[in-house]
PDB file of C-alpha atoms in Angstrom:
ATOM      1  CA  MET R   1    -139.703 -33.872 116.482  1.00 84.00           C
ATOM      2  CA  LYS R   2    -140.559 -37.522 117.127  1.00 90.00           C
ATOM      3  CA  LYS R   3    -143.039 -39.314 114.891  1.00 92.00           C
ATOM      4  CA  ILE R   4    -145.745 -41.277 116.724  1.00 93.00           C
ATOM      5  CA  GLN R   5    -148.284 -43.717 115.351  1.00 90.00           C
ATOM      6  CA  TYR R   6    -151.257 -43.813 117.698  1.00 93.00           C
ATOM      7  CA  LEU R   7    -153.497 -46.834 117.312  1.00 90.00           C
ATOM      8  CA  CYS R   8    -156.865 -47.445 118.938  1.00 89.00           C
ATOM      9  CA  LYS R   9    -159.939 -49.548 118.245  1.00 86.00           C
ATOM     10  CA  LYS R  10    -162.151 -46.457 118.278  1.00 87.00           C
ATOM     11  CA  ILE R  11    -161.250 -42.963 119.456  1.00 90.00           C
ATOM     12  CA  SER R  12    -162.620 -42.447 122.969  1.00 87.00           C
ATOM     13  CA  VAL R  13    -162.582 -39.423 125.269  1.00 85.00           C
ATOM     14  CA  HIS R  14    -159.391 -40.773 126.855  1.00 88.00           C
ATOM     15  CA  ASP R  15    -157.759 -41.210 123.428  1.00 92.00           C
ATOM     16  CA  SER R  16    -158.683 -37.663 122.420  1.00 93.00           C
ATOM     17  CA  ARG R  17    -157.093 -36.213 125.557  1.00 92.00           C
ATOM     18  CA  ILE R  18    -153.847 -38.144 125.035  1.00 95.00           C
ATOM     19  CA  ILE R  19    -153.687 -37.189 121.351  1.00 95.00           C
ATOM     20  CA  GLU R  20    -154.209 -33.479 122.121  1.00 95.00           C
ATOM     21  CA  ALA R  21    -151.471 -33.605 124.783  1.00 95.00           C
ATOM     22  CA  LEU R  22    -148.975 -35.110 122.314  1.00 96.00           C
ATOM     23  CA  LYS R  23    -149.701 -32.852 119.329  1.00 95.00           C
ATOM     24  CA  PRO R  24    -147.528 -29.872 120.389  1.00 94.00           C
ATOM     25  CA  LEU R  25    -144.455 -32.061 120.912  1.00 92.00           C
ATOM     26  CA  SER R  26    -144.732 -34.676 118.168  1.00 93.00           C
ATOM     27  CA  ASP R  27    -145.755 -35.487 114.638  1.00 93.00           C
ATOM     28  CA  ILE R  28    -148.626 -37.842 115.452  1.00 93.00           C
ATOM     29  CA  GLU R  29    -150.652 -40.043 113.102  1.00 89.00           C
ATOM     30  CA  VAL R  30    -153.868 -41.565 114.454  1.00 91.00           C
ATOM     31  CA  TYR R  31    -155.441 -44.791 113.221  1.00 86.00           C
ATOM     32  CA  GLU R  32    -158.591 -46.635 114.274  1.00 86.00           C
ATOM     33  CA  THR R  33    -158.331 -50.380 113.672  1.00 79.00           C
ATOM     34  CA  ASP R  34    -159.104 -53.788 115.164  1.00 72.00           C
ATOM     35  CA  PHE R  35    -156.120 -55.569 113.644  1.00 66.00           C
ATOM     36  CA  VAL R  36    -152.770 -54.226 112.441  1.00 62.00           C
ATOM     37  CA  LYS R  37    -151.168 -56.112 109.561  1.00 55.00           C
ATOM     38  CA  THR R  38    -147.452 -56.008 108.763  1.00 46.00           C
ATOM     39  CA  GLU R  39    -147.791 -53.799 105.707  1.00 52.00           C
ATOM     40  CA  LEU R  40    -150.014 -51.257 107.464  1.00 54.00           C
ATOM     41  CA  HIS R  41    -148.171 -47.994 108.254  1.00 54.00           C
ATOM     42  CA  LYS R  42    -144.882 -49.929 108.347  1.00 56.00           C
ATOM     43  CA  GLY R  43    -141.793 -48.082 109.513  1.00 58.00           C
ATOM     44  CA  SER R  44    -143.176 -44.555 109.251  1.00 71.00           C
ATOM     45  CA  ALA R  45    -142.763 -43.539 112.917  1.00 83.00           C
ATOM     46  CA  ASP R  46    -140.335 -43.721 115.843  1.00 89.00           C
ATOM     47  CA  ILE R  47    -142.897 -44.628 118.501  1.00 92.00           C
ATOM     48  CA  ALA R  48    -145.916 -46.890 118.428  1.00 91.00           C
ATOM     49  CA  LEU R  49    -148.440 -45.851 121.074  1.00 94.00           C
ATOM     50  CA  ILE R  50    -151.246 -48.402 121.190  1.00 93.00           C
ATOM     51  CA  SER R  51    -154.372 -47.611 123.156  1.00 92.00           C
ATOM     52  CA  SER R  52    -155.207 -51.166 124.160  1.00 90.00           C
ATOM     53  CA  LEU R  53    -153.268 -54.140 125.425  1.00 92.00           C
ATOM     54  CA  SER R  54    -155.806 -56.429 123.747  1.00 89.00           C
ATOM     55  CA  LEU R  55    -155.434 -54.957 120.248  1.00 88.00           C
ATOM     56  CA  GLU R  56    -154.163 -57.702 117.943  1.00 87.00           C
ATOM     57  CA  LEU R  57    -150.876 -56.761 116.268  1.00 86.00           C
ATOM     58  CA  GLU R  58    -148.409 -58.552 114.000  1.00 81.00           C
ATOM     59  CA  ALA R  59    -144.906 -59.008 115.427  1.00 76.00           C
ATOM     60  CA  ASP R  60    -143.244 -57.944 112.148  1.00 77.00           C
ATOM     61  CA  TRP R  61    -145.094 -54.639 112.264  1.00 78.00           C
ATOM     62  CA  LEU R  62    -144.118 -54.029 115.893  1.00 79.00           C
ATOM     63  CA  SER R  63    -140.459 -54.731 115.123  1.00 79.00           C
ATOM     64  CA  THR R  64    -140.239 -51.611 112.934  1.00 79.00           C
ATOM     65  CA  PHE R  65    -140.478 -49.220 115.903  1.00 85.00           C
ATOM     66  CA  LYS R  66    -137.748 -48.051 118.272  1.00 85.00           C
ATOM     67  CA  THR R  67    -140.235 -47.721 121.126  1.00 90.00           C
ATOM     68  CA  ILE R  68    -143.400 -49.774 121.559  1.00 90.00           C
ATOM     69  CA  SER R  69    -145.795 -48.369 124.141  1.00 94.00           C
ATOM     70  CA  PHE R  70    -149.233 -49.447 125.287  1.00 93.00           C
ATOM     71  CA  LEU R  71    -151.902 -47.525 127.159  1.00 92.00           C
ATOM     72  CA  SER R  72    -153.503 -50.041 129.493  1.00 87.00           C
ATOM     73  CA  MET R  73    -157.161 -49.512 130.292  1.00 77.00           C
ATOM     74  CA  GLY R  74    -158.474 -50.755 133.630  1.00 82.00           C
ATOM     75  CA  TYR R  75    -161.018 -53.082 132.031  1.00 79.00           C
ATOM     76  CA  GLU R  76    -158.297 -55.052 130.248  1.00 85.00           C
ATOM     77  CA  LEU R  77    -156.254 -55.801 133.343  1.00 87.00           C
ATOM     78  CA  ASN R  78    -159.290 -56.304 135.582  1.00 86.00           C
ATOM     79  CA  GLU R  79    -161.483 -58.377 133.289  1.00 84.00           C
ATOM     80  CA  GLU R  80    -160.044 -59.361 129.913  1.00 85.00           C
ATOM     81  CA  ILE R  81    -157.050 -61.213 131.346  1.00 86.00           C
ATOM     82  CA  TYR R  82    -159.505 -63.976 132.343  1.00 89.00           C
ATOM     83  CA  ASP R  83    -160.655 -64.425 128.741  1.00 89.00           C
ATOM     84  CA  PRO R  84    -158.250 -67.002 127.203  1.00 93.00           C
ATOM     85  CA  THR R  85    -158.269 -65.370 123.765  1.00 92.00           C
ATOM     86  CA  LYS R  86    -157.741 -61.853 125.095  1.00 91.00           C
ATOM     87  CA  ARG R  87    -155.105 -63.039 127.556  1.00 93.00           C
ATOM     88  CA  LYS R  88    -153.103 -64.624 124.752  1.00 93.00           C
ATOM     89  CA  ILE R  89    -153.094 -61.299 122.849  1.00 92.00           C
ATOM     90  CA  ILE R  90    -152.180 -59.354 125.998  1.00 93.00           C
ATOM     91  CA  CYS R  91    -149.273 -61.716 126.755  1.00 93.00           C
ATOM     92  CA  LYS R  92    -147.957 -61.377 123.203  1.00 92.00           C
ATOM     93  CA  ASN R  93    -148.150 -57.576 123.357  1.00 93.00           C
ATOM     94  CA  LEU R  94    -146.418 -57.455 126.728  1.00 94.00           C
ATOM     95  CA  GLU R  95    -143.525 -59.469 125.301  1.00 92.00           C
ATOM     96  CA  ALA R  96    -143.063 -56.821 122.610  1.00 91.00           C
ATOM     97  CA  ALA R  97    -143.646 -53.774 124.829  1.00 94.00           C
ATOM     98  CA  HIS R  98    -140.933 -51.418 126.019  1.00 93.00           C
ATOM     99  CA  LEU R  99    -143.348 -49.285 128.015  1.00 96.00           C
ATOM    100  CA  ILE R 100    -146.779 -49.732 129.582  1.00 96.00           C
ATOM    101  CA  VAL R 101    -148.795 -46.706 130.656  1.00 96.00           C
ATOM    102  CA  ILE R 102    -151.225 -47.352 133.520  1.00 95.00           C
ATOM    103  CA  ASP R 103    -153.757 -45.044 135.160  1.00 94.00           C
ATOM    104  CA  ASN R 104    -153.794 -46.693 138.611  1.00 95.00           C
ATOM    105  CA  PRO R 105    -150.964 -48.194 140.720  1.00 95.00           C
ATOM    106  CA  PHE R 106    -153.029 -51.341 141.310  1.00 95.00           C
ATOM    107  CA  HIS R 107    -152.375 -52.333 137.708  1.00 95.00           C
ATOM    108  CA  MET R 108    -148.634 -52.220 138.278  1.00 94.00           C
ATOM    109  CA  LYS R 109    -149.134 -55.061 140.732  1.00 93.00           C
ATOM    110  CA  ILE R 110    -151.096 -57.067 138.142  1.00 94.00           C
ATOM    111  CA  LEU R 111    -148.476 -56.526 135.448  1.00 95.00           C
ATOM    112  CA  LYS R 112    -145.668 -57.691 137.705  1.00 94.00           C
ATOM    113  CA  GLN R 113    -147.365 -60.502 139.606  1.00 92.00           C
ATOM    114  CA  GLU R 114    -149.725 -61.861 136.949  1.00 91.00           C
ATOM    115  CA  PHE R 115    -147.491 -61.441 133.897  1.00 94.00           C
ATOM    116  CA  ASN R 116    -143.950 -61.024 135.309  1.00 95.00           C
ATOM    117  CA  PHE R 117    -143.601 -57.865 133.231  1.00 95.00           C
ATOM    118  CA  ASN R 118    -140.142 -56.353 133.785  1.00 91.00           C
ATOM    119  CA  GLY R 119    -140.337 -53.498 131.300  1.00 92.00           C
ATOM    120  CA  GLU R 120    -140.887 -49.836 132.061  1.00 95.00           C
ATOM    121  CA  ILE R 121    -144.198 -48.784 133.613  1.00 96.00           C
ATOM    122  CA  TYR R 122    -145.402 -45.181 133.606  1.00 96.00           C
ATOM    123  CA  TYR R 123    -148.173 -44.112 135.968  1.00 96.00           C
ATOM    124  CA  LEU R 124    -150.497 -41.575 134.319  1.00 95.00           C
ATOM    125  CA  PRO R 125    -153.744 -40.794 136.139  1.00 90.00           C
ATOM    126  CA  TYR R 126    -156.021 -39.353 133.450  1.00 87.00           C
ATOM    127  CA  GLY R 127    -157.292 -36.952 136.093  1.00 89.00           C
ATOM    128  CA  CYS R 128    -159.339 -33.877 135.339  1.00 91.00           C
ATOM    129  CA  ASP R 129    -159.127 -30.127 134.861  1.00 91.00           C
ATOM    130  CA  ILE R 130    -158.702 -29.330 138.551  1.00 92.00           C
ATOM    131  CA  GLU R 131    -159.128 -25.584 138.110  1.00 90.00           C
ATOM    132  CA  VAL R 132    -162.474 -26.059 136.347  1.00 90.00           C
ATOM    133  CA  PHE R 133    -164.020 -28.533 138.775  1.00 92.00           C
ATOM    134  CA  SER R 134    -162.669 -27.049 142.004  1.00 91.00           C
ATOM    135  CA  SER R 135    -164.456 -23.794 141.122  1.00 90.00           C
ATOM    136  CA  ILE R 136    -167.900 -25.470 141.213  1.00 90.00           C
ATOM    137  CA  GLN R 137    -169.802 -24.313 144.282  1.00 86.00           C
ATOM    138  CA  THR R 138    -170.721 -26.739 147.045  1.00 81.00           C
ATOM    139  CA  ASN R 139    -174.201 -28.197 146.620  1.00 78.00           C
ATOM    140  CA  LYS R 140    -176.162 -28.334 149.888  1.00 78.00           C
ATOM    141  CA  ASN R 141    -179.058 -30.318 148.417  1.00 84.00           C
ATOM    142  CA  ARG R 142    -179.530 -33.985 149.295  1.00 91.00           C
ATOM    143  CA  THR R 143    -179.132 -34.973 145.649  1.00 95.00           C
ATOM    144  CA  ILE R 144    -177.645 -38.279 144.479  1.00 97.00           C
ATOM    145  CA  GLY R 145    -176.148 -38.768 141.018  1.00 96.00           C
ATOM    146  CA  ILE R 146    -174.590 -41.271 138.617  1.00 95.00           C
ATOM    147  CA  ASN R 147    -172.348 -40.372 135.690  1.00 94.00           C
ATOM    148  CA  ARG R 148    -171.196 -43.738 134.325  1.00 91.00           C
ATOM    149  CA  PRO R 149    -172.071 -45.345 130.974  1.00 86.00           C
ATOM    150  CA  PHE R 150    -174.666 -48.122 130.993  1.00 86.00           C
ATOM    151  CA  THR R 151    -172.288 -51.018 130.394  1.00 84.00           C
ATOM    152  CA  PRO R 152    -172.405 -54.175 132.561  1.00 84.00           C
ATOM    153  CA  HIS R 153    -169.181 -53.583 134.479  1.00 85.00           C
ATOM    154  CA  TYR R 154    -170.364 -50.153 135.687  1.00 91.00           C
ATOM    155  CA  ASN R 155    -173.357 -51.850 137.335  1.00 93.00           C
ATOM    156  CA  ASN R 156    -175.612 -48.774 137.374  1.00 93.00           C
ATOM    157  CA  GLN R 157    -178.698 -50.842 138.109  1.00 93.00           C
ATOM    158  CA  LEU R 158    -177.330 -51.710 141.562  1.00 96.00           C
ATOM    159  CA  ALA R 159    -177.124 -48.034 142.474  1.00 95.00           C
ATOM    160  CA  ILE R 160    -180.644 -47.411 141.184  1.00 94.00           C
ATOM    161  CA  GLN R 161    -181.975 -50.346 143.211  1.00 95.00           C
ATOM    162  CA  ALA R 162    -180.333 -48.959 146.364  1.00 97.00           C
ATOM    163  CA  VAL R 163    -181.722 -45.456 145.766  1.00 96.00           C
ATOM    164  CA  ALA R 164    -185.216 -46.904 145.172  1.00 95.00           C
ATOM    165  CA  ARG R 165    -185.150 -48.202 148.763  1.00 96.00           C
ATOM    166  CA  LEU R 166    -184.780 -44.701 150.207  1.00 95.00           C
ATOM    167  CA  LEU R 167    -187.840 -42.878 151.468  1.00 92.00           C
ATOM    168  CA  PRO R 168    -188.924 -39.910 149.302  1.00 90.00           C
ATOM    169  CA  GLU R 169    -188.082 -37.503 152.138  1.00 92.00           C
ATOM    170  CA  ASP R 170    -184.556 -38.945 152.468  1.00 93.00           C
ATOM    171  CA  TYR R 171    -183.223 -37.221 149.334  1.00 94.00           C
ATOM    172  CA  SER R 172    -184.049 -34.360 146.969  1.00 94.00           C
ATOM    173  CA  GLU R 173    -183.689 -36.109 143.614  1.00 95.00           C
ATOM    174  CA  PHE R 174    -181.639 -38.634 141.679  1.00 95.00           C
ATOM    175  CA  VAL R 175    -179.615 -37.237 138.756  1.00 95.00           C
ATOM    176  CA  LEU R 176    -178.675 -39.608 135.944  1.00 92.00           C
ATOM    177  CA  VAL R 177    -176.523 -38.715 132.932  1.00 93.00           C
ATOM    178  CA  ASP R 178    -178.269 -40.126 129.860  1.00 89.00           C
ATOM    179  CA  TYR R 179    -175.763 -41.305 127.261  1.00 85.00           C
ATOM    180  CA  GLY R 180    -178.509 -42.539 124.961  1.00 81.00           C
ATOM    181  CA  ASP R 181    -178.820 -46.145 126.101  1.00 81.00           C
ATOM    182  CA  GLN R 182    -182.557 -46.533 125.571  1.00 84.00           C
ATOM    183  CA  GLU R 183    -182.336 -50.300 126.111  1.00 86.00           C
ATOM    184  CA  PHE R 184    -181.253 -49.674 129.715  1.00 85.00           C
ATOM    185  CA  PHE R 185    -184.098 -47.230 130.387  1.00 84.00           C
ATOM    186  CA  ASN R 186    -186.633 -49.613 128.888  1.00 88.00           C
ATOM    187  CA  LYS R 187    -185.331 -52.519 130.952  1.00 88.00           C
ATOM    188  CA  TYR R 188    -185.479 -50.609 134.246  1.00 87.00           C
ATOM    189  CA  LYS R 189    -188.416 -48.281 133.534  1.00 87.00           C
ATOM    190  CA  ASP R 190    -190.533 -49.703 136.389  1.00 89.00           C
ATOM    191  CA  LEU R 191    -187.698 -49.276 138.862  1.00 88.00           C
ATOM    192  CA  LEU R 192    -186.949 -45.755 137.633  1.00 89.00           C
ATOM    193  CA  LYS R 193    -190.590 -44.791 138.255  1.00 88.00           C
ATOM    194  CA  LYS R 194    -190.001 -45.384 141.968  1.00 88.00           C
ATOM    195  CA  ILE R 195    -187.354 -42.669 142.289  1.00 93.00           C
ATOM    196  CA  LYS R 196    -187.319 -38.905 141.903  1.00 93.00           C
ATOM    197  CA  LEU R 197    -185.408 -38.925 138.631  1.00 92.00           C
ATOM    198  CA  ARG R 198    -183.824 -36.088 136.697  1.00 93.00           C
ATOM    199  CA  LYS R 199    -181.955 -36.828 133.477  1.00 91.00           C
ATOM    200  CA  VAL R 200    -179.028 -34.794 132.197  1.00 92.00           C
ATOM    201  CA  LYS R 201    -178.297 -35.235 128.509  1.00 88.00           C
ATOM    202  CA  GLY R 202    -174.861 -36.746 127.890  1.00 84.00           C
ATOM    203  CA  HIS R 203    -172.299 -35.928 125.176  1.00 74.00           C
ATOM    204  CA  LYS R 204    -172.699 -32.145 125.535  1.00 76.00           C
ATOM    205  CA  PRO R 205    -169.857 -29.739 126.459  1.00 69.00           C
ATOM    206  CA  ASP R 206    -171.538 -28.610 129.667  1.00 86.00           C
ATOM    207  CA  THR R 207    -172.904 -32.032 130.714  1.00 90.00           C
ATOM    208  CA  ILE R 208    -170.381 -32.779 133.461  1.00 91.00           C
ATOM    209  CA  ARG R 209    -170.518 -29.338 135.010  1.00 91.00           C
ATOM    210  CA  GLN R 210    -174.319 -29.387 134.987  1.00 92.00           C
ATOM    211  CA  PHE R 211    -174.319 -32.853 136.563  1.00 95.00           C
ATOM    212  CA  LEU R 212    -171.969 -31.790 139.382  1.00 95.00           C
ATOM    213  CA  GLU R 213    -173.816 -28.536 140.014  1.00 94.00           C
ATOM    214  CA  LEU R 214    -176.980 -30.563 140.583  1.00 94.00           C
ATOM    215  CA  THR R 215    -175.378 -33.363 142.597  1.00 95.00           C
ATOM    216  CA  ASN R 216    -174.258 -33.570 146.210  1.00 95.00           C
ATOM    217  CA  ILE R 217    -173.527 -37.314 146.410  1.00 97.00           C
ATOM    218  CA  TYR R 218    -171.733 -39.111 143.555  1.00 98.00           C
ATOM    219  CA  VAL R 219    -172.252 -42.885 143.306  1.00 98.00           C
ATOM    220  CA  SER R 220    -170.312 -45.479 141.308  1.00 97.00           C
ATOM    221  CA  ALA R 221    -171.214 -49.157 141.688  1.00 97.00           C
ATOM    222  CA  SER R 222    -168.582 -50.351 139.210  1.00 94.00           C
ATOM    223  CA  LYS R 223    -167.432 -53.965 139.297  1.00 91.00           C
ATOM    224  CA  SER R 224    -164.250 -52.991 137.432  1.00 89.00           C
ATOM    225  CA  ASP R 225    -162.374 -49.694 137.296  1.00 91.00           C
ATOM    226  CA  GLY R 226    -159.176 -47.759 136.840  1.00 92.00           C
ATOM    227  CA  SER R 227    -158.759 -44.221 138.113  1.00 94.00           C
ATOM    228  CA  SER R 228    -162.299 -43.137 137.244  1.00 94.00           C
ATOM    229  CA  VAL R 229    -162.252 -39.667 135.691  1.00 94.00           C
ATOM    230  CA  SER R 230    -165.873 -38.992 136.700  1.00 94.00           C
ATOM    231  CA  MET R 231    -164.991 -39.867 140.306  1.00 97.00           C
ATOM    232  CA  LEU R 232    -161.930 -37.593 140.254  1.00 97.00           C
ATOM    233  CA  GLU R 233    -164.063 -34.764 138.831  1.00 96.00           C
ATOM    234  CA  ALA R 234    -166.580 -35.262 141.636  1.00 96.00           C
ATOM    235  CA  MET R 235    -163.804 -35.265 144.256  1.00 97.00           C
ATOM    236  CA  ALA R 236    -162.305 -32.076 142.795  1.00 96.00           C
ATOM    237  CA  ALA R 237    -165.760 -30.462 143.025  1.00 95.00           C
ATOM    238  CA  GLY R 238    -166.025 -31.444 146.691  1.00 95.00           C
ATOM    239  CA  ARG R 239    -168.832 -33.952 146.240  1.00 96.00           C
ATOM    240  CA  LEU R 240    -169.356 -36.875 148.612  1.00 97.00           C
ATOM    241  CA  CYS R 241    -168.230 -39.937 146.667  1.00 98.00           C
ATOM    242  CA  ILE R 242    -169.625 -43.408 147.342  1.00 98.00           C
ATOM    243  CA  VAL R 243    -167.815 -46.068 145.313  1.00 98.00           C
ATOM    244  CA  SER R 244    -167.412 -49.845 145.234  1.00 97.00           C
ATOM    245  CA  ASP R 245    -164.420 -51.259 147.096  1.00 97.00           C
ATOM    246  CA  HIS R 246    -162.469 -52.220 143.981  1.00 95.00           C
ATOM    247  CA  PRO R 247    -158.719 -51.716 144.685  1.00 95.00           C
ATOM    248  CA  CYS R 248    -158.494 -48.944 142.067  1.00 95.00           C
ATOM    249  CA  ASN R 249    -161.221 -46.988 143.869  1.00 97.00           C
ATOM    250  CA  ARG R 250    -159.661 -47.611 147.268  1.00 97.00           C
ATOM    251  CA  TYR R 251    -156.422 -46.081 146.020  1.00 97.00           C
ATOM    252  CA  TRP R 252    -158.247 -42.723 145.913  1.00 98.00           C
ATOM    253  CA  ILE R 253    -160.995 -43.076 148.520  1.00 98.00           C
ATOM    254  CA  GLU R 254    -160.253 -43.679 152.200  1.00 98.00           C
ATOM    255  CA  ASN R 255    -163.525 -44.793 153.722  1.00 98.00           C
ATOM    256  CA  GLY R 256    -165.033 -42.139 155.979  1.00 97.00           C
ATOM    257  CA  LYS R 257    -162.119 -39.730 155.427  1.00 98.00           C
ATOM    258  CA  ASN R 258    -162.531 -38.338 151.903  1.00 98.00           C
ATOM    259  CA  GLY R 259    -165.506 -40.419 150.731  1.00 98.00           C
ATOM    260  CA  PHE R 260    -167.108 -43.816 151.283  1.00 98.00           C
ATOM    261  CA  VAL R 261    -166.656 -47.334 149.915  1.00 98.00           C
ATOM    262  CA  PHE R 262    -169.148 -50.195 149.989  1.00 98.00           C
ATOM    263  CA  LYS R 263    -168.824 -53.909 149.310  1.00 98.00           C
ATOM    264  CA  SER R 264    -168.826 -54.437 145.566  1.00 96.00           C
ATOM    265  CA  GLN R 265    -172.113 -55.780 144.130  1.00 95.00           C
ATOM    266  CA  ASN R 266    -173.752 -55.577 147.583  1.00 98.00           C
ATOM    267  CA  GLU R 267    -176.992 -53.594 147.357  1.00 97.00           C
ATOM    268  CA  GLU R 268    -177.595 -53.668 151.109  1.00 98.00           C
ATOM    269  CA  ASP R 269    -174.187 -52.212 151.896  1.00 98.00           C
ATOM    270  CA  LEU R 270    -174.625 -49.502 149.267  1.00 98.00           C
ATOM    271  CA  TYR R 271    -178.068 -48.622 150.662  1.00 98.00           C
ATOM    272  CA  LEU R 272    -176.689 -48.351 154.220  1.00 98.00           C
ATOM    273  CA  THR R 273    -173.787 -46.223 152.986  1.00 98.00           C
ATOM    274  CA  LEU R 274    -176.209 -43.885 151.213  1.00 98.00           C
ATOM    275  CA  VAL R 275    -178.209 -43.518 154.431  1.00 97.00           C
ATOM    276  CA  LYS R 276    -175.019 -42.715 156.333  1.00 97.00           C
ATOM    277  CA  ALA R 277    -173.935 -40.065 153.810  1.00 96.00           C
ATOM    278  CA  LEU R 278    -177.393 -38.472 153.706  1.00 96.00           C
ATOM    279  CA  ASN R 279    -177.405 -38.128 157.506  1.00 95.00           C
ATOM    280  CA  LEU R 280    -173.986 -36.548 157.925  1.00 95.00           C
ATOM    281  CA  SER R 281    -173.791 -33.283 159.813  1.00 94.00           C
ATOM    282  CA  ALA R 282    -172.870 -30.225 157.766  1.00 92.00           C
ATOM    283  CA  GLU R 283    -169.508 -30.095 159.538  1.00 95.00           C
ATOM    284  CA  SER R 284    -168.644 -33.732 158.735  1.00 96.00           C
ATOM    285  CA  SER R 285    -169.828 -33.372 155.159  1.00 95.00           C
ATOM    286  CA  ASN R 286    -167.641 -30.297 154.623  1.00 94.00           C
ATOM    287  CA  GLU R 287    -164.601 -32.028 156.140  1.00 96.00           C
ATOM    288  CA  ILE R 288    -164.964 -35.030 153.826  1.00 97.00           C
ATOM    289  CA  ALA R 289    -165.549 -32.798 150.798  1.00 95.00           C
ATOM    290  CA  GLU R 290    -162.430 -30.751 151.550  1.00 95.00           C
ATOM    291  CA  ALA R 291    -160.354 -33.900 152.086  1.00 97.00           C
ATOM    292  CA  ALA R 292    -161.531 -35.138 148.659  1.00 97.00           C
ATOM    293  CA  ARG R 293    -160.435 -31.888 147.013  1.00 96.00           C
ATOM    294  CA  VAL R 294    -157.010 -32.076 148.665  1.00 96.00           C
ATOM    295  CA  ARG R 295    -156.539 -35.735 147.666  1.00 97.00           C
ATOM    296  CA  VAL R 296    -156.881 -35.024 143.935  1.00 96.00           C
ATOM    297  CA  SER R 297    -155.425 -31.501 143.772  1.00 93.00           C
ATOM    298  CA  ASP R 298    -151.914 -32.561 142.722  1.00 84.00           C
ATOM    299  CA  GLU R 299    -151.991 -36.206 141.665  1.00 94.00           C
ATOM    300  CA  ALA R 300    -155.074 -35.937 139.439  1.00 96.00           C
ATOM    301  CA  ASN R 301    -154.282 -32.638 137.707  1.00 96.00           C
ATOM    302  CA  TRP R 302    -154.656 -33.514 134.030  1.00 95.00           C
ATOM    303  CA  ARG R 303    -153.002 -30.338 132.748  1.00 93.00           C
ATOM    304  CA  LEU R 304    -149.795 -31.163 134.643  1.00 94.00           C
ATOM    305  CA  ASN R 305    -149.987 -34.933 134.166  1.00 95.00           C
ATOM    306  CA  SER R 306    -150.545 -34.774 130.408  1.00 95.00           C
ATOM    307  CA  SER R 307    -147.746 -32.306 129.716  1.00 95.00           C
ATOM    308  CA  THR R 308    -145.307 -34.316 131.871  1.00 96.00           C
ATOM    309  CA  PHE R 309    -146.242 -37.520 130.039  1.00 96.00           C
ATOM    310  CA  ALA R 310    -145.925 -35.876 126.596  1.00 95.00           C
ATOM    311  CA  ARG R 311    -142.409 -34.686 127.426  1.00 95.00           C
ATOM    312  CA  PHE R 312    -141.469 -38.095 128.822  1.00 95.00           C
ATOM    313  CA  LEU R 313    -142.700 -40.022 125.773  1.00 93.00           C
ATOM    314  CA  THR R 314    -141.209 -37.706 123.164  1.00 91.00           C
ATOM    315  CA  ASP R 315    -137.843 -37.737 124.986  1.00 89.00           C
ATOM    316  CA  HIS R 316    -137.923 -41.520 125.312  1.00 78.00           C
TER     317      HIS R 316
END
C-alpha cells in the first residue's frame, strides 16, 4: 500500500473528498501548513500530494519523494499567476512536479502555454454525487438562487443587483445560501431589501439539497472558476444554469442548449439573460434541463471519477 503525504493550507470540502477517496487504497497522512520546511515529514511517504500550486515548499523536502503531485485549484491558474510572488512559487513547484491534477481542461492550456509545462496532467472534475442530485424533482417555481461563497471572485453582488432590477411579479423568490458572511449582508442590506429574499443556512448536511429543491434557476456571476461543483450539482438536478462566460464555465454550458452564459461582470447582460430564462416556455425549459442532466451524467460523476483517480495515483 502506497504512503501518501497530503498537504494543504487548510482542509476544504474539496480536500476532504480527495482524502476520503484515497483512504481505502493508501496509507495517507494529512497536514495543514503554509510552509513546508526540509525537516518536516521528510522521507516518510512515496507520494507527495499537495493541494495548492502556490504552497511554498523547500526543494530538499520535495526531493525525498518518488512522485510529486499537485492539485491545481482554478483560482491559482486564473488569478494568482498574475501576482509576481505567487507566480514565482507556482513556477518553482511546476519545475519539481511530476503530475498536475486539474479540474477543467482550460487549465491544461494555461499550464502548457503560460508555463511550458511538459509533465503529466490528469483531468479530474470534482463533480458531484449524480445519483443524489438527479433524483431531486423538477421545480416549476420561478425561483432564482445563488450558492457561492461571498468572496470577491464569485461576484455575488452582481447577481443580486441584476435580480433587484426584476419586477416583483417576474419571479417567486430569491434563494441565497448563507455561509455566515455577515459583513456581506451588512454591506448590501439596502439592496437585499429590494428583493424577495429567502436564506438557506450553509454548512449543514442538507443545505445543498434544500437549496436545489427551492430553486429553479441557478446563477453564478463568478469572475474566476474551475469546474464549479455547485454548478454541476444544479445541472444534475435539472436546474436552469446562468453563469458568467469564463472559459471554465463554457466548457460545461453551451449557451441556449443546456444553460445560459452572460458576459462576465456585465450586469445588463445578466439581467437580460434572467429575463430570457424566466420567460421560457415549459417545453424549452424542460429540454434545457434534460440537456444539462445528460451533459454531467458521465463526466461529472464524482463516485466514478474519485475511484478512478485513487487507483491511478496509487498505481503511479
